[in-house]
Amino acid sequence: MAALLANKAAHVTTVELNPQLATAAQETLKRLMQSRIKVIQGCGFGLAPELGEFDVIVVSGATELLPEPLFAQLKRGGRLIGIVGKEPPMQAVLTTKASSGEVASV
């Protein structure tokens, strides 16, 4: 998914929980000369504060609730997209962070 998003974004950061998959992704992206994509190995439910704020955050795995810590790293005016629900019917949710800092689902 990161490679697809990189076609539309100046820079993409992707987080992979599995260390082997993170290493494989980094090697593949290096081979494809995708230097605009940064791979981080770890839990994506709480990104490291040093990464700063993001314009868009995409949670690609289904989750019961969108992780609250991600909203803190969303820029004002930014969007967070994810799949919510443990079992069907799951639903895609788009939330936005207003210029006031308030988060609302669309």
PDB file of C-alpha atoms in Angstrom:
ATOM      1  CA  MET A   1       0.000   0.000   0.000  1.00  0.00           C
ATOM      2  CA  ALA A   2       2.880   2.374   0.776  1.00  0.00           C
ATOM      3  CA  ALA A   3       4.176   2.145  -2.790  1.00  0.00           C
ATOM      4  CA  LEU A   4       0.728   3.011  -4.148  1.00  0.00           C
ATOM      5  CA  LEU A   5       0.368   5.988  -1.815  1.00  0.00           C
ATOM      6  CA  ALA A   6       3.845   7.221  -2.737  1.00  0.00           C
ATOM      7  CA  ASN A   7       2.587   7.849  -6.274  1.00  0.00           C
ATOM      8  CA  LYS A   8       0.427  10.670  -4.860  1.00  0.00           C
ATOM      9  CA  ALA A   9       2.430  11.844  -1.844  1.00  0.00           C
ATOM     10  CA  ALA A  10       5.760  13.574  -1.408  1.00  0.00           C
ATOM     11  CA  HIS A  11       6.723  11.242   1.438  1.00  0.00           C
ATOM     12  CA  VAL A  12       5.206   8.092   2.964  1.00  0.00           C
ATOM     13  CA  THR A  13       5.998   6.460   6.301  1.00  0.00           C
ATOM     14  CA  THR A  14       4.808   2.892   6.753  1.00  0.00           C
ATOM     15  CA  VAL A  15       4.800   0.920   9.992  1.00  0.00           C
ATOM     16  CA  GLU A  16       5.041  -2.873  10.043  1.00  0.00           C
ATOM     17  CA  LEU A  17       4.656  -4.890  13.230  1.00  0.00           C
ATOM     18  CA  ASN A  18       6.395  -8.030  11.949  1.00  0.00           C
ATOM     19  CA  PRO A  19      10.207  -7.536  11.888  1.00  0.00           C
ATOM     20  CA  GLN A  20      10.739  -9.883   8.935  1.00  0.00           C
ATOM     21  CA  LEU A  21       8.064  -8.149   6.855  1.00  0.00           C
ATOM     22  CA  ALA A  22       9.515  -4.739   7.745  1.00  0.00           C
ATOM     23  CA  THR A  23      12.965  -5.843   6.570  1.00  0.00           C
ATOM     24  CA  ALA A  24      11.557  -7.390   3.383  1.00  0.00           C
ATOM     25  CA  ALA A  25       9.564  -4.218   2.637  1.00  0.00           C
ATOM     26  CA  GLN A  26      12.627  -2.017   3.154  1.00  0.00           C
ATOM     27  CA  GLU A  27      14.719  -4.208   0.828  1.00  0.00           C
ATOM     28  CA  THR A  28      12.013  -4.280  -1.846  1.00  0.00           C
ATOM     29  CA  LEU A  29      11.478  -0.523  -1.725  1.00  0.00           C
ATOM     30  CA  LYS A  30      15.234   0.074  -1.906  1.00  0.00           C
ATOM     31  CA  ARG A  31      15.444  -2.201  -4.965  1.00  0.00           C
ATOM     32  CA  LEU A  32      12.560  -0.258  -6.558  1.00  0.00           C
ATOM     33  CA  MET A  33      14.359   3.018  -5.691  1.00  0.00           C
ATOM     34  CA  GLN A  34      11.448   4.244  -3.590  1.00  0.00           C
ATOM     35  CA  SER A  35      13.475   6.547  -1.356  1.00  0.00           C
ATOM     36  CA  ARG A  36      10.389   8.604  -0.450  1.00  0.00           C
ATOM     37  CA  ILE A  37       9.035   5.681   1.611  1.00  0.00           C
ATOM     38  CA  LYS A  38      10.328   5.179   5.135  1.00  0.00           C
ATOM     39  CA  VAL A  39       9.698   1.766   6.759  1.00  0.00           C
ATOM     40  CA  ILE A  40       9.482   1.583  10.536  1.00  0.00           C
ATOM     41  CA  GLN A  41       9.246  -1.694  12.430  1.00  0.00           C
ATOM     42  CA  GLY A  42       6.877  -1.444  15.384  1.00  0.00           C
ATOM     43  CA  CYS A  43       3.274  -1.079  16.459  1.00  0.00           C
ATOM     44  CA  GLY A  44       1.423   1.472  14.351  1.00  0.00           C
ATOM     45  CA  PHE A  45      -1.189   2.184  17.028  1.00  0.00           C
ATOM     46  CA  GLY A  46       1.058   4.785  18.628  1.00  0.00           C
ATOM     47  CA  LEU A  47       3.608   6.371  16.332  1.00  0.00           C
ATOM     48  CA  ALA A  48       6.804   7.840  17.707  1.00  0.00           C
ATOM     49  CA  PRO A  49       6.359  11.564  18.468  1.00  0.00           C
ATOM     50  CA  GLU A  50       9.653  12.366  16.719  1.00  0.00           C
ATOM     51  CA  LEU A  51       7.974  11.450  13.422  1.00  0.00           C
ATOM     52  CA  GLY A  52       5.923  14.626  13.744  1.00  0.00           C
ATOM     53  CA  GLU A  53       2.436  15.172  12.401  1.00  0.00           C
ATOM     54  CA  PHE A  54       0.917  13.659   9.282  1.00  0.00           C
ATOM     55  CA  ASP A  55      -1.472  15.037   6.645  1.00  0.00           C
ATOM     56  CA  VAL A  56      -3.063  11.610   6.188  1.00  0.00           C
ATOM     57  CA  ILE A  57      -2.899   8.427   8.252  1.00  0.00           C
ATOM     58  CA  VAL A  58      -4.196   5.166   6.772  1.00  0.00           C
ATOM     59  CA  VAL A  59      -4.827   2.228   9.092  1.00  0.00           C
ATOM     60  CA  SER A  60      -4.834  -0.711   6.681  1.00  0.00           C
ATOM     61  CA  GLY A  61      -5.747  -3.460   9.150  1.00  0.00           C
ATOM     62  CA  ALA A  62      -9.213  -3.716  10.677  1.00  0.00           C
ATOM     63  CA  THR A  63      -9.453  -2.624  14.298  1.00  0.00           C
ATOM     64  CA  GLU A  64     -12.232  -2.329  16.878  1.00  0.00           C
ATOM     65  CA  LEU A  65     -11.639   1.399  17.245  1.00  0.00           C
ATOM     66  CA  LEU A  66      -9.291   3.789  15.500  1.00  0.00           C
ATOM     67  CA  PRO A  67      -6.304   4.181  17.847  1.00  0.00           C
ATOM     68  CA  GLU A  68      -6.589   7.413  19.838  1.00  0.00           C
ATOM     69  CA  PRO A  69      -2.813   8.149  19.821  1.00  0.00           C
ATOM     70  CA  LEU A  70      -2.923   8.495  16.022  1.00  0.00           C
ATOM     71  CA  PHE A  71      -5.274  11.491  16.280  1.00  0.00           C
ATOM     72  CA  ALA A  72      -2.581  13.357  18.233  1.00  0.00           C
ATOM     73  CA  GLN A  73      -0.180  12.946  15.298  1.00  0.00           C
ATOM     74  CA  LEU A  74      -2.695  14.107  12.724  1.00  0.00           C
ATOM     75  CA  LYS A  75      -2.170  17.653  11.437  1.00  0.00           C
ATOM     76  CA  ARG A  76      -5.055  20.090  11.740  1.00  0.00           C
ATOM     77  CA  GLY A  77      -7.021  19.651   8.540  1.00  0.00           C
ATOM     78  CA  GLY A  78      -5.655  16.118   8.234  1.00  0.00           C
ATOM     79  CA  ARG A  79      -7.539  12.898   7.599  1.00  0.00           C
ATOM     80  CA  LEU A  80      -7.409   9.469   9.220  1.00  0.00           C
ATOM     81  CA  ILE A  81      -8.854   6.544   7.281  1.00  0.00           C
ATOM     82  CA  GLY A  82      -9.386   3.063   8.675  1.00  0.00           C
ATOM     83  CA  ILE A  83     -11.502  -0.067   8.765  1.00  0.00           C
ATOM     84  CA  VAL A  84     -13.490  -0.417  11.994  1.00  0.00           C
ATOM     85  CA  GLY A  85     -15.028  -3.633  13.287  1.00  0.00           C
ATOM     86  CA  LYS A  86     -13.817  -7.058  14.355  1.00  0.00           C
ATOM     87  CA  GLU A  87     -16.279  -9.093  12.333  1.00  0.00           C
ATOM     88  CA  PRO A  88     -18.437  -8.336   9.312  1.00  0.00           C
ATOM     89  CA  PRO A  89     -20.019  -5.993   8.739  1.00  0.00           C
ATOM     90  CA  MET A  90     -16.906  -3.846   9.083  1.00  0.00           C
ATOM     91  CA  GLN A  91     -16.950  -0.322   7.774  1.00  0.00           C
ATOM     92  CA  ALA A  92     -14.505   2.172   6.336  1.00  0.00           C
ATOM     93  CA  VAL A  93     -14.330   5.306   8.451  1.00  0.00           C
ATOM     94  CA  LEU A  94     -12.935   8.679   7.440  1.00  0.00           C
ATOM     95  CA  THR A  95     -12.226  11.148  10.218  1.00  0.00           C
ATOM     96  CA  THR A  96     -10.916  14.675   9.878  1.00  0.00           C
ATOM     97  CA  LYS A  97      -9.157  16.944  12.333  1.00  0.00           C
ATOM     98  CA  ALA A  98     -10.606  20.435  12.165  1.00  0.00           C
ATOM     99  CA  SER A  99      -8.479  23.566  12.408  1.00  0.00           C
ATOM    100  CA  SER A 100      -9.739  23.800  16.015  1.00  0.00           C
ATOM    101  CA  GLY A 101      -8.167  20.392  16.712  1.00  0.00           C
ATOM    102  CA  GLU A 102     -11.530  18.677  17.094  1.00  0.00           C
ATOM    103  CA  VAL A 103     -11.867  15.265  15.403  1.00  0.00           C
ATOM    104  CA  ALA A 104     -15.065  14.284  13.594  1.00  0.00           C
ATOM    105  CA  SER A 105     -16.152  11.333  11.456  1.00  0.00           C
ATOM    106  CA  VAL A 106     -17.357  12.068   7.958  1.00  0.00           C
TER     107      VAL A 106
END
